[in-house]
Tab-separated table of C-alpha atoms and ligand atoms in Angstrom:
chain	number	residue	atom	x	y	z
A	1	MET	CA	-30.847	-15.466	3.840
A	2	ALA	CA	-27.462	-14.839	2.275
A	3	THR	CA	-26.656	-11.166	1.693
A	4	GLU	CA	-25.791	-9.881	-1.777
A	5	LYS	CA	-22.084	-9.831	-0.826
A	6	GLU	CA	-22.219	-13.389	0.502
A	7	ARG	CA	-23.901	-14.481	-2.737
A	8	LEU	CA	-21.178	-12.740	-4.762
A	9	MET	CA	-18.517	-14.683	-2.843
A	10	GLU	CA	-20.447	-17.952	-3.350
A	11	ASN	CA	-20.751	-17.188	-7.070
A	12	ILE	CA	-17.035	-16.501	-7.371
A	13	VAL	CA	-16.038	-19.698	-5.526
A	14	SER	CA	-18.478	-21.730	-7.596
A	15	LEU	CA	-17.368	-20.203	-10.915
A	16	ALA	CA	-13.732	-20.723	-9.922
A	17	LYS	CA	-14.366	-24.425	-9.366
A	18	ARG	CA	-16.734	-25.048	-12.285
A	19	ARG	CA	-14.475	-23.374	-14.824
A	20	GLY	CA	-11.136	-24.758	-13.641
A	21	PHE	CA	-9.649	-21.775	-11.815
A	22	VAL	CA	-9.411	-22.977	-8.197
A	23	PHE	CA	-10.237	-26.277	-6.493
A	24	GLN	CA	-10.421	-27.135	-2.822
A	25	GLY	CA	-7.142	-28.775	-1.727
A	26	SER	CA	-7.356	-32.602	-1.432
A	27	GLU	CA	-11.060	-32.330	-2.240
A	28	ILE	CA	-11.772	-36.047	-2.753
A	29	TYR	CA	-10.609	-36.679	0.834
A	30	GLY	CA	-12.872	-33.971	2.233
A	31	GLY	CA	-10.420	-31.119	1.755
A	32	ILE	CA	-7.821	-29.577	4.037
A	33	ALA	CA	-8.329	-26.196	5.686
A	34	GLY	CA	-6.334	-23.293	4.321
A	35	MET	CA	-5.209	-25.022	1.113
A	36	TRP	CA	-6.563	-24.405	-2.383
A	37	ASP	CA	-5.288	-25.842	-5.664
A	38	TYR	CA	-5.049	-23.858	-8.882
A	39	GLY	CA	-6.612	-25.531	-11.923
A	40	PRO	CA	-5.736	-25.120	-15.618
A	41	LEU	CA	-7.210	-21.628	-15.960
A	42	GLY	CA	-6.170	-20.495	-12.469
A	43	VAL	CA	-2.593	-21.407	-13.137
A	44	GLU	CA	-2.643	-19.229	-16.280
A	45	LEU	CA	-4.254	-16.293	-14.478
A	46	ALA	CA	-1.729	-16.547	-11.615
A	47	HIS	CA	1.089	-16.889	-14.149
A	48	ASN	CA	-0.056	-13.688	-15.892
A	49	ILE	CA	-0.206	-11.795	-12.580
A	50	LYS	CA	3.316	-12.942	-11.668
A	51	ASP	CA	4.550	-12.187	-15.191
A	52	ILE	CA	3.201	-8.608	-15.127
A	53	TRP	CA	4.770	-8.133	-11.678
A	54	TRP	CA	8.155	-9.425	-12.843
A	55	ARG	CA	8.072	-7.339	-16.010
A	56	MET	CA	7.090	-4.142	-14.172
A	57	PHE	CA	9.454	-4.513	-11.258
A	58	VAL	CA	12.411	-6.456	-12.668
A	59	TYR	CA	12.621	-6.325	-16.487
A	60	ASN	CA	11.422	-2.721	-16.905
A	61	ARG	CA	13.947	-1.372	-14.388
A	62	GLU	CA	17.726	-1.301	-14.227
A	63	ASP	CA	18.072	-1.518	-10.447
A	64	MET	CA	16.439	-4.894	-9.729
A	65	TYR	CA	17.828	-8.434	-9.379
A	66	GLY	CA	15.771	-11.609	-9.158
A	67	ILE	CA	16.479	-14.615	-6.942
A	68	ASP	CA	14.785	-17.904	-6.054
A	69	ALA	CA	15.833	-19.050	-2.567
A	70	SER	CA	15.028	-22.316	-0.781
A	71	ILE	CA	11.850	-22.630	1.246
A	72	LEU	CA	13.696	-24.473	4.015
A	73	MET	CA	16.392	-22.358	5.562
A	74	ASN	CA	18.786	-22.584	8.451
A	75	PRO	CA	16.513	-22.083	11.511
A	76	ARG	CA	18.868	-19.386	12.775
A	77	VAL	CA	17.473	-17.155	10.003
A	78	TRP	CA	14.106	-17.062	11.775
A	79	GLU	CA	15.590	-16.757	15.254
A	80	THR	CA	17.587	-13.761	14.068
A	81	SER	CA	14.687	-12.111	12.248
A	82	GLY	CA	12.582	-12.430	15.390
A	83	HIS	CA	10.005	-14.789	13.849
A	84	THR	CA	10.510	-17.684	16.287
A	85	LYS	CA	9.707	-15.304	19.159
A	86	THR	CA	7.193	-12.861	17.784
A	87	PHE	CA	5.502	-14.265	14.655
A	88	SER	CA	2.376	-15.329	16.488
A	89	ASP	CA	-1.345	-14.695	16.804
A	90	PRO	CA	-3.363	-15.053	20.021
A	91	VAL	CA	-5.316	-18.328	20.146
A	92	ILE	CA	-8.307	-19.258	22.294
A	93	LYS	CA	-9.554	-22.860	22.514
A	94	CYS	CA	-13.022	-24.121	23.375
A	95	VAL	CA	-12.815	-26.478	26.335
A	96	LYS	CA	-15.936	-28.339	25.118
A	97	CYS	CA	-15.771	-28.716	21.316
A	98	LYS	CA	-11.961	-28.118	21.057
A	99	LYS	CA	-12.379	-25.606	18.208
A	100	GLN	CA	-9.702	-22.897	18.038
A	101	PHE	CA	-10.240	-19.190	17.410
A	102	ARG	CA	-8.118	-16.120	16.955
A	103	ALA	CA	-8.646	-14.169	20.166
A	104	ASP	CA	-8.392	-10.826	18.353
A	105	GLN	CA	-11.258	-11.805	16.045
A	106	LEU	CA	-13.721	-12.905	18.746
A	107	ASP	CA	-16.442	-10.447	19.797
A	108	ASN	CA	-17.320	-12.419	22.931
A	109	LYS	CA	-14.352	-14.056	24.647
A	110	ASN	CA	-16.557	-15.764	27.257
A	111	ALA	CA	-18.434	-18.305	25.123
A	112	CYS	CA	-17.468	-20.470	22.155
A	113	PRO	CA	-19.148	-19.081	19.002
A	114	ALA	CA	-19.602	-22.656	17.709
A	115	CYS	CA	-21.090	-24.469	20.749
A	116	GLY	CA	-21.398	-21.894	23.534
A	117	GLY	CA	-18.826	-23.827	25.631
A	118	LYS	CA	-16.255	-22.324	27.967
A	119	LEU	CA	-13.177	-20.769	26.361
A	120	SER	CA	-9.562	-21.113	27.468
A	121	LYS	CA	-7.275	-18.145	28.166
A	122	SER	CA	-5.748	-16.448	25.128
A	123	GLN	CA	-2.207	-17.632	24.367
A	124	PRO	CA	0.299	-16.681	21.669
A	125	PHE	CA	0.537	-19.280	18.910
A	126	ASN	CA	3.559	-19.220	16.609
A	127	LEU	CA	2.444	-19.370	12.982
A	128	MET	CA	5.559	-21.009	11.548
A	129	PHE	CA	5.252	-24.612	10.346
A	130	LYS	CA	7.917	-26.713	12.016
A	131	THR	CA	9.558	-29.688	10.359
A	132	TYR	CA	12.639	-31.880	10.821
A	133	ILE	CA	15.533	-32.155	8.414
A	134	GLY	CA	17.184	-35.558	7.987
A	135	ALA	CA	16.540	-38.883	9.668
A	136	THR	CA	16.439	-37.762	13.292
A	137	GLU	CA	13.611	-35.813	14.875
A	138	ASP	CA	15.343	-33.838	17.603
A	139	SER	CA	15.809	-30.178	18.459
A	140	ASP	CA	18.984	-29.961	16.358
A	141	SER	CA	17.144	-30.975	13.179
A	142	ILE	CA	14.226	-28.544	13.458
A	143	SER	CA	13.599	-26.293	10.497
A	144	TYR	CA	10.683	-24.119	9.414
A	145	LEU	CA	8.792	-23.659	6.192
A	146	ARG	CA	9.523	-20.006	5.478
A	147	PRO	CA	6.727	-17.697	6.696
A	148	GLU	CA	7.725	-14.955	4.233
A	149	THR	CA	9.916	-14.970	1.132
A	150	ALA	CA	11.783	-11.918	2.482
A	151	GLY	CA	14.117	-14.099	4.614
A	152	GLY	CA	15.670	-15.656	1.515
A	153	ILE	CA	16.381	-12.190	0.127
A	154	PHE	CA	18.164	-10.905	3.238
A	155	VAL	CA	20.437	-13.934	3.545
A	156	ASN	CA	21.393	-13.583	-0.140
A	157	PHE	CA	22.103	-9.844	0.067
A	158	LYS	CA	25.880	-10.384	0.222
A	159	ASN	CA	25.797	-12.951	-2.612
A	160	VAL	CA	23.964	-10.548	-4.902
A	161	VAL	CA	26.259	-7.630	-3.998
A	162	ASP	CA	29.412	-9.729	-4.523
A	163	SER	CA	28.265	-11.322	-7.781
A	164	MET	CA	26.348	-8.482	-9.459
A	165	HIS	CA	28.026	-5.343	-8.004
A	166	PRO	CA	24.789	-3.323	-7.937
A	167	LYS	CA	24.782	0.414	-7.330
A	168	LEU	CA	22.712	1.660	-4.400
A	169	PRO	CA	19.720	2.050	-4.402
A	170	PHE	CA	18.844	-1.369	-5.790
A	171	GLY	CA	16.362	-4.106	-5.091
A	172	ILE	CA	16.134	-7.887	-4.926
A	173	ALA	CA	12.872	-9.496	-6.057
A	174	GLN	CA	11.523	-12.947	-5.402
A	175	ILE	CA	8.315	-14.859	-6.110
A	176	GLY	CA	7.635	-18.031	-4.179
A	177	LYS	CA	5.692	-19.981	-1.622
A	178	ALA	CA	5.388	-19.095	2.052
A	179	PHE	CA	3.624	-20.998	4.817
A	180	ARG	CA	1.692	-19.814	7.858
A	181	ASN	CA	-0.113	-22.091	10.257
A	182	GLU	CA	-3.047	-19.687	10.456
A	183	ILE	CA	-5.375	-20.346	13.394
A	184	ALA	CA	-8.484	-19.591	11.349
A	185	PRO	CA	-7.931	-19.880	7.576
A	186	ARG	CA	-10.940	-18.409	5.822
A	187	ASP	CA	-12.527	-16.498	2.991
A	188	PHE	CA	-11.363	-18.629	0.055
A	189	LEU	CA	-7.924	-17.405	-1.070
A	190	PHE	CA	-7.761	-14.627	1.492
A	191	ARG	CA	-6.294	-16.393	4.504
A	192	LEU	CA	-4.319	-19.457	3.457
A	193	ARG	CA	-1.856	-21.716	5.185
A	194	GLU	CA	0.135	-22.232	2.001
A	195	LEU	CA	0.422	-19.028	0.021
A	196	LYS	CA	2.523	-17.322	-2.618
A	197	GLN	CA	4.244	-14.002	-2.230
A	198	MET	CA	5.919	-11.555	-4.613
A	199	GLU	CA	8.356	-9.534	-2.544
A	200	ILE	CA	10.978	-6.880	-3.059
A	201	GLU	CA	13.609	-5.703	-0.640
A	202	TYR	CA	14.749	-2.330	-1.952
A	203	PHE	CA	18.034	-1.243	-0.394
A	204	VAL	CA	18.660	2.464	0.094
A	205	ARG	CA	20.872	4.923	1.981
A	206	ALA	CA	19.223	5.726	5.344
A	207	GLU	CA	18.434	9.291	4.302
A	208	GLU	CA	16.713	8.102	1.081
A	209	TRP	CA	14.028	5.971	2.682
A	210	GLU	CA	11.133	8.433	2.543
A	211	ARG	CA	11.592	9.135	-1.170
A	212	ALA	CA	11.891	5.423	-1.977
A	213	PHE	CA	8.833	4.640	0.151
A	214	GLU	CA	6.765	7.148	-1.843
A	215	GLU	CA	8.105	5.816	-5.174
A	216	TRP	CA	7.105	2.278	-4.243
A	217	ARG	CA	3.693	3.403	-2.979
A	218	LEU	CA	2.994	4.830	-6.433
A	219	ALA	CA	4.501	1.783	-8.166
A	220	MET	CA	2.155	-0.493	-6.211
A	221	LEU	CA	-0.856	1.552	-7.324
A	222	ALA	CA	0.437	1.362	-10.910
A	223	PHE	CA	0.606	-2.434	-10.596
A	224	ALA	CA	-3.009	-2.512	-9.360
A	225	LYS	CA	-4.011	-0.670	-12.536
A	226	GLU	CA	-2.051	-3.054	-14.759
A	227	VAL	CA	-3.800	-6.122	-13.355
A	228	GLY	CA	-7.235	-4.464	-13.474
A	229	ILE	CA	-7.916	-3.617	-9.820
A	230	PRO	CA	-9.629	-0.196	-9.884
A	231	LYS	CA	-8.258	2.571	-7.661
A	232	LYS	CA	-11.644	3.130	-6.029
A	233	VAL	CA	-11.613	-0.301	-4.334
A	234	ILE	CA	-8.106	0.130	-2.890
A	235	HIS	CA	-7.625	2.023	0.367
A	236	GLU	CA	-4.326	2.945	1.935
A	237	LEU	CA	-4.155	2.436	5.674
A	238	GLU	CA	-1.334	3.974	7.677
A	239	VAL	CA	-0.666	1.185	10.190
A	240	PRO	CA	-0.266	2.555	13.743
A	241	GLU	CA	2.930	1.700	15.602
A	242	SER	CA	1.130	-0.644	18.011
A	243	GLU	CA	-0.004	-2.843	15.092
A	244	ARG	CA	3.153	-2.793	12.981
A	245	ALA	CA	5.399	-5.851	12.610
A	246	HIS	CA	8.339	-5.835	14.993
A	247	TYR	CA	10.777	-4.791	12.259
A	248	SER	CA	8.844	-1.887	10.767
A	249	LYS	CA	9.144	1.896	11.325
A	250	ARG	CA	6.368	2.682	8.848
A	251	THR	CA	3.819	0.440	7.136
A	252	ILE	CA	1.008	1.123	4.715
A	253	ASP	CA	-1.546	-1.615	4.158
A	254	PHE	CA	-3.224	-1.506	0.782
A	255	GLU	CA	-6.718	-2.676	1.614
A	256	PHE	CA	-9.244	-4.010	-0.881
A	257	ASP	CA	-13.040	-3.976	-0.689
A	258	TYR	CA	-13.625	-7.741	-0.488
A	259	PRO	CA	-17.266	-8.869	-0.156
A	260	PHE	CA	-16.355	-9.961	3.395
A	261	GLY	CA	-15.005	-6.511	4.309
A	262	LYS	CA	-12.206	-4.039	3.715
A	263	LYS	CA	-9.059	-6.081	4.346
A	264	GLU	CA	-5.361	-6.179	3.536
A	265	LEU	CA	-4.343	-6.888	-0.031
A	266	TRP	CA	-0.651	-5.854	0.020
A	267	GLY	CA	1.786	-4.170	2.382
A	268	LEU	CA	4.561	-1.612	2.072
A	269	ALA	CA	7.007	-1.423	4.956
A	270	TYR	CA	10.118	0.489	5.941
A	271	ARG	CA	12.178	-2.209	7.678
A	272	THR	CA	15.122	0.140	8.451
A	273	ASP	CA	18.438	-1.733	8.686
A	274	TYR	CA	16.857	-4.150	11.185
A	275	ASP	CA	17.209	-7.361	9.168
A	276	LEU	CA	20.663	-6.881	7.677
A	277	SER	CA	22.090	-5.618	11.000
A	278	ARG	CA	20.677	-8.560	12.919
A	279	HIS	CA	21.804	-11.120	10.339
A	280	ALA	CA	25.293	-9.545	10.269
A	281	GLU	CA	25.518	-9.744	14.041
A	282	ALA	CA	24.176	-13.287	14.307
A	283	SER	CA	26.065	-14.833	11.370
A	284	GLY	CA	29.292	-12.852	11.611
A	285	ALA	CA	29.044	-12.088	7.875
A	286	ASP	CA	29.940	-8.634	6.655
A	287	LEU	CA	26.648	-7.285	5.321
A	288	THR	CA	27.854	-3.764	4.763
A	289	TYR	CA	27.814	-2.069	1.391
A	290	PHE	CA	30.731	0.011	0.131
A	291	ASP	CA	29.333	3.202	-1.333
A	292	GLU	CA	31.822	4.415	-3.924
A	293	GLU	CA	30.022	7.755	-4.286
A	294	GLU	CA	30.355	8.572	-0.608
A	295	ASN	CA	33.490	6.492	-0.035
A	296	LYS	CA	32.084	4.779	3.040
A	297	ARG	CA	30.765	1.431	4.259
A	298	PHE	CA	27.396	0.994	5.924
A	299	ILE	CA	24.420	-1.314	6.243
A	300	PRO	CA	21.702	-0.164	3.846
A	301	HIS	CA	18.127	0.456	4.954
A	302	VAL	CA	15.271	-1.293	3.222
A	303	ILE	CA	11.831	-0.579	1.787
A	304	GLU	CA	9.695	-3.673	1.329
A	305	PRO	CA	6.757	-3.812	-1.102
A	306	SER	CA	5.068	-7.143	-0.414
A	307	PHE	CA	2.306	-8.700	-2.518
A	308	GLY	CA	0.335	-11.917	-1.990
A	309	VAL	CA	-0.254	-13.700	-5.298
A	310	ASP	CA	-3.425	-15.379	-4.004
A	311	ARG	CA	-4.989	-12.205	-2.613
A	312	THR	CA	-4.132	-10.429	-5.881
A	313	PHE	CA	-5.761	-13.304	-7.793
A	314	LEU	CA	-8.919	-12.964	-5.675
A	315	ALA	CA	-8.993	-9.172	-6.060
A	316	VAL	CA	-8.523	-9.494	-9.850
A	317	LEU	CA	-11.364	-12.046	-10.049
A	318	LEU	CA	-13.686	-9.894	-7.932
A	319	SER	CA	-12.819	-6.738	-9.883
A	320	ALA	CA	-13.574	-8.473	-13.188
A	321	TYR	CA	-16.870	-10.124	-12.203
A	322	ARG	CA	-19.835	-8.691	-14.163
A	323	VAL	CA	-23.439	-9.610	-14.763
A	324	ASP	CA	-25.407	-8.041	-17.640
A	325	GLU	CA	-28.217	-8.955	-20.013
A	326	ILE	CA	-27.900	-9.910	-23.666
A	327	LYS	CA	-31.143	-10.143	-25.644
A	328	GLY	CA	-33.119	-10.653	-22.437
A	329	GLU	CA	-30.755	-13.334	-21.110
A	330	LYS	CA	-28.579	-12.960	-18.046
A	331	ARG	CA	-24.860	-13.115	-18.847
A	332	VAL	CA	-22.013	-13.599	-16.353
A	333	PHE	CA	-18.646	-12.517	-17.621
A	334	LEU	CA	-15.173	-11.703	-16.362
A	335	ALA	CA	-13.970	-8.376	-17.758
A	336	PHE	CA	-10.285	-9.239	-17.334
A	337	LYS	CA	-7.714	-6.925	-18.837
A	338	PRO	CA	-6.237	-8.845	-21.805
A	339	ALA	CA	-2.859	-9.068	-20.031
A	340	VAL	CA	-4.305	-11.135	-17.161
A	341	ALA	CA	-6.938	-13.133	-19.091
A	342	PRO	CA	-6.037	-16.849	-18.889
A	343	ILE	CA	-7.260	-17.360	-22.452
A	344	LYS	CA	-6.740	-14.469	-24.841
A	345	VAL	CA	-8.540	-15.772	-27.917
A	346	ALA	CA	-10.957	-18.624	-28.684
A	347	VAL	CA	-11.367	-19.990	-32.206
A	348	PHE	CA	-14.610	-21.653	-33.335
A	349	PRO	CA	-15.758	-23.358	-36.517
A	350	LEU	CA	-19.415	-22.329	-36.945
A	351	LEU	CA	-20.493	-25.973	-37.271
A	352	LYS	CA	-18.793	-29.051	-35.903
A	353	ASN	CA	-20.077	-31.418	-38.578
A	354	LYS	CA	-18.656	-29.517	-41.553
A	355	PRO	CA	-15.085	-30.823	-42.012
A	356	GLU	CA	-14.097	-27.938	-44.303
A	357	LEU	CA	-14.997	-25.431	-41.542
A	358	VAL	CA	-13.262	-27.461	-38.834
A	359	THR	CA	-10.091	-27.840	-40.897
A	360	LYS	CA	-9.994	-24.125	-41.714
A	361	ALA	CA	-10.636	-23.209	-38.058
A	362	ARG	CA	-7.914	-25.573	-36.845
A	363	ASN	CA	-5.420	-24.060	-39.318
A	364	ILE	CA	-6.198	-20.555	-38.083
A	365	TYR	CA	-5.986	-21.757	-34.449
A	366	GLN	CA	-2.575	-23.383	-35.054
A	367	MET	CA	-1.269	-20.267	-36.807
A	368	LEU	CA	-2.392	-18.008	-33.916
A	369	LYS	CA	-1.186	-20.429	-31.211
A	370	LYS	CA	2.429	-19.971	-32.308
A	371	HIS	CA	2.175	-16.307	-31.282
A	372	ILE	CA	-0.613	-16.358	-28.681
A	373	PRO	CA	-0.134	-19.555	-26.626
A	374	GLN	CA	-3.026	-18.817	-24.238
A	375	ILE	CA	-5.636	-19.747	-26.848
A	376	ASP	CA	-8.611	-22.102	-26.983
A	377	PHE	CA	-10.358	-24.114	-29.710
A	378	ASP	CA	-14.025	-24.952	-29.184
A	379	ASP	CA	-16.447	-26.716	-31.531
A	380	ASN	CA	-18.885	-27.915	-28.895
A	381	GLY	CA	-22.546	-26.821	-28.856
A	382	ASN	CA	-24.139	-23.848	-30.564
A	383	ILE	CA	-22.169	-20.666	-31.137
A	384	GLY	CA	-24.159	-18.662	-28.565
A	385	LYS	CA	-23.277	-21.157	-25.847
A	386	ARG	CA	-19.603	-21.077	-26.872
A	387	TYR	CA	-19.551	-17.277	-26.557
A	388	ARG	CA	-21.121	-17.520	-23.084
A	389	ARG	CA	-18.546	-20.100	-21.996
A	390	GLN	CA	-15.693	-17.864	-23.105
A	391	ASP	CA	-17.319	-14.785	-21.526
A	392	GLU	CA	-17.544	-16.611	-18.216
A	393	ILE	CA	-13.793	-17.280	-18.193
A	394	GLY	CA	-12.976	-13.777	-19.406
A	395	THR	CA	-11.681	-14.483	-22.939
A	396	PRO	CA	-11.422	-11.023	-24.543
A	397	TYR	CA	-11.824	-12.142	-28.209
A	398	CYS	CA	-13.524	-14.945	-30.120
A	399	VAL	CA	-12.870	-15.763	-33.782
A	400	THR	CA	-15.538	-17.628	-35.742
A	401	ILE	CA	-14.916	-19.367	-39.047
A	402	ASP	CA	-18.064	-19.691	-41.172
A	403	PHE	CA	-19.011	-20.396	-44.778
A	404	ASP	CA	-18.038	-16.871	-45.890
A	405	THR	CA	-14.518	-17.588	-44.635
A	406	LEU	CA	-14.228	-20.352	-47.234
A	407	GLU	CA	-15.290	-17.871	-49.936
A	408	ASP	CA	-13.477	-14.671	-49.016
A	409	ASN	CA	-11.034	-15.524	-46.203
A	410	THR	CA	-12.737	-13.233	-43.687
A	411	VAL	CA	-13.566	-14.275	-40.117
A	412	THR	CA	-15.794	-12.860	-37.387
A	413	LEU	CA	-13.959	-11.188	-34.523
A	414	ARG	CA	-16.139	-10.743	-31.441
A	415	ASP	CA	-15.421	-8.466	-28.493
A	416	ARG	CA	-16.287	-9.883	-25.033
A	417	ASP	CA	-17.322	-6.631	-23.366
A	418	THR	CA	-19.446	-5.068	-26.121
A	419	THR	CA	-20.335	-8.411	-27.800
A	420	GLU	CA	-19.885	-6.497	-31.075
A	421	GLN	CA	-18.604	-8.401	-34.078
A	422	GLU	CA	-16.508	-7.256	-36.989
A	423	ARG	CA	-15.398	-9.022	-40.145
A	424	VAL	CA	-11.653	-9.084	-40.626
A	425	ASN	CA	-9.454	-10.614	-43.253
A	426	GLU	CA	-7.673	-13.772	-42.145
A	427	LYS	CA	-4.327	-12.387	-43.253
A	428	ASN	CA	-4.686	-9.341	-40.945
A	429	LEU	CA	-6.087	-11.322	-38.004
A	430	LEU	CA	-2.844	-11.898	-36.092
A	431	GLU	CA	-1.746	-8.256	-36.318
A	432	ILE	CA	-5.204	-7.004	-35.304
A	433	LEU	CA	-5.288	-9.364	-32.313
A	434	LYS	CA	-1.756	-8.487	-31.243
A	435	LYS	CA	-2.690	-4.786	-31.235
A	436	LYS	CA	-5.881	-5.396	-29.287
A	437	LEU	CA	-4.192	-7.644	-26.728
A	438	VAL	CA	-1.228	-5.405	-25.967
A	439	SER	CA	-2.110	-3.485	-22.848
A	440	PHE	CA	1.309	-3.159	-21.293
B	1	LIG	N1	7.528	-9.801	4.232
B	1	LIG	C1	6.451	-9.068	4.763
B	1	LIG	C2	5.247	-9.873	4.939
B	1	LIG	O1	5.263	-11.077	4.770
B	1	LIG	P1	2.715	-9.697	5.506
B	1	LIG	O2	1.819	-8.486	5.576
B	1	LIG	O3	2.687	-10.640	6.633
B	1	LIG	O4	4.166	-9.113	5.282
B	1	LIG	C3	2.589	-9.858	2.913
B	1	LIG	O5	2.406	-10.489	4.164
B	1	LIG	C4	1.439	-10.211	1.979
B	1	LIG	O6	1.311	-11.631	1.878
B	1	LIG	C5	0.077	-9.732	2.468
B	1	LIG	O7	-0.153	-8.372	2.151
B	1	LIG	C6	-0.848	-10.672	1.717
B	1	LIG	O8	-1.013	-10.241	0.376
B	1	LIG	C7	-0.056	-11.964	1.718
B	1	LIG	N2	-0.478	-12.845	2.824
B	1	LIG	C8	-0.040	-12.826	4.091
B	1	LIG	N3	-0.621	-13.803	4.818
B	1	LIG	C9	-1.449	-14.450	4.001
B	1	LIG	C10	-2.331	-15.578	4.151
B	1	LIG	N4	-2.447	-16.225	5.298
B	1	LIG	N5	-3.033	-15.991	3.062
B	1	LIG	C11	-2.899	-15.359	1.875
B	1	LIG	N6	-2.086	-14.300	1.676
B	1	LIG	C12	-1.367	-13.852	2.710
């Protein structure tokens, strides 16, 4: 029997598919492990998450610069950063059924959990995806799909300093794909092989790192609030030295209460001057910063707030999932904050077969769409069913055009969470909606 938490996860995966949020990658060919595709609503939800992140951490600050670096980089980047040597997980293979497991996640290392067969010795397995650039497949043409977006930021440090002349402390932000050949992808969007990250490298003077670390810790909690992840389901874990990445002097994992356990959502690391120093040494480029205030040159230290888009998406979905009862009927709804909701408003004509209602509703929809592009028009089925459909995808407001609208230009505005309805004048509708939707 599935536990309540397992059922919650099944419900989320099923809702995500049924309502166009997330589909299994290459589904019609039987899927592909560790890959999920975002559907029409998922792409909007992910877009809103990325948009809030960019607004909070780039637009609303004066010390941040955005970049968009290539996924394929010179392989020396990853040799220098230490990834070719140390970015690995321990793998164990079953001699009988050939299944592979992460050694650190196996309770019993003597028998295969799938078939009971004998297991091989644990060996490090590098998680970077290898590929070849150009027409020849030899060791000189090897490249890697980047395992973290951070690499693209470090190699562009000098370009940003030379072109933008930022004052220290300052940060470089990037949103993009990263790839990890995970041994055991699992738990829906939690452990993927193709993922998206939102990362910041925040450059500081060495003596400023502790203050900046604390500022970013608070900023990350503020972001959680903005996207609707409650504080009570986030736990900060001080990562012990033995478990920290090779470059880090201090790391906090922000863990989330997923139905499958308390696991990492985001990370905050103090990477010292490790990356810039190593890249300077290996490339010969001058990656120092001239500090006019102190009249000296040095390699800045770095604080790295790192967010997975997909894990944030999953945490936002799980945080919004609600079940209640309306007039004796079970209702499933997503209580998204308006800023993340993939559809902000849905417009309905009360009846589909009354052209005057449909025309009026379409006019109102077109007028609103110019200002609120994430909007839906629905004339299918009875009004109760339409409300339920919008509740299930987390649409905060529904507008219904009925016969009174034709008489007095008022419409019904319905609130998703309370299901309460109010009558508002058509000419005030846009302003009222704008006020209700602004949450940032
Ligand atoms: N630049 C630092 C870095 O990449 P990380 O802890 O390995 O650190 C940062 O990854 C974030 O990326 C994680 O906190 C998580 O949100 C996301 N992430 C990492 N691996 C992932 C995977 N296999 N699937 C989905 N998200 C992942």
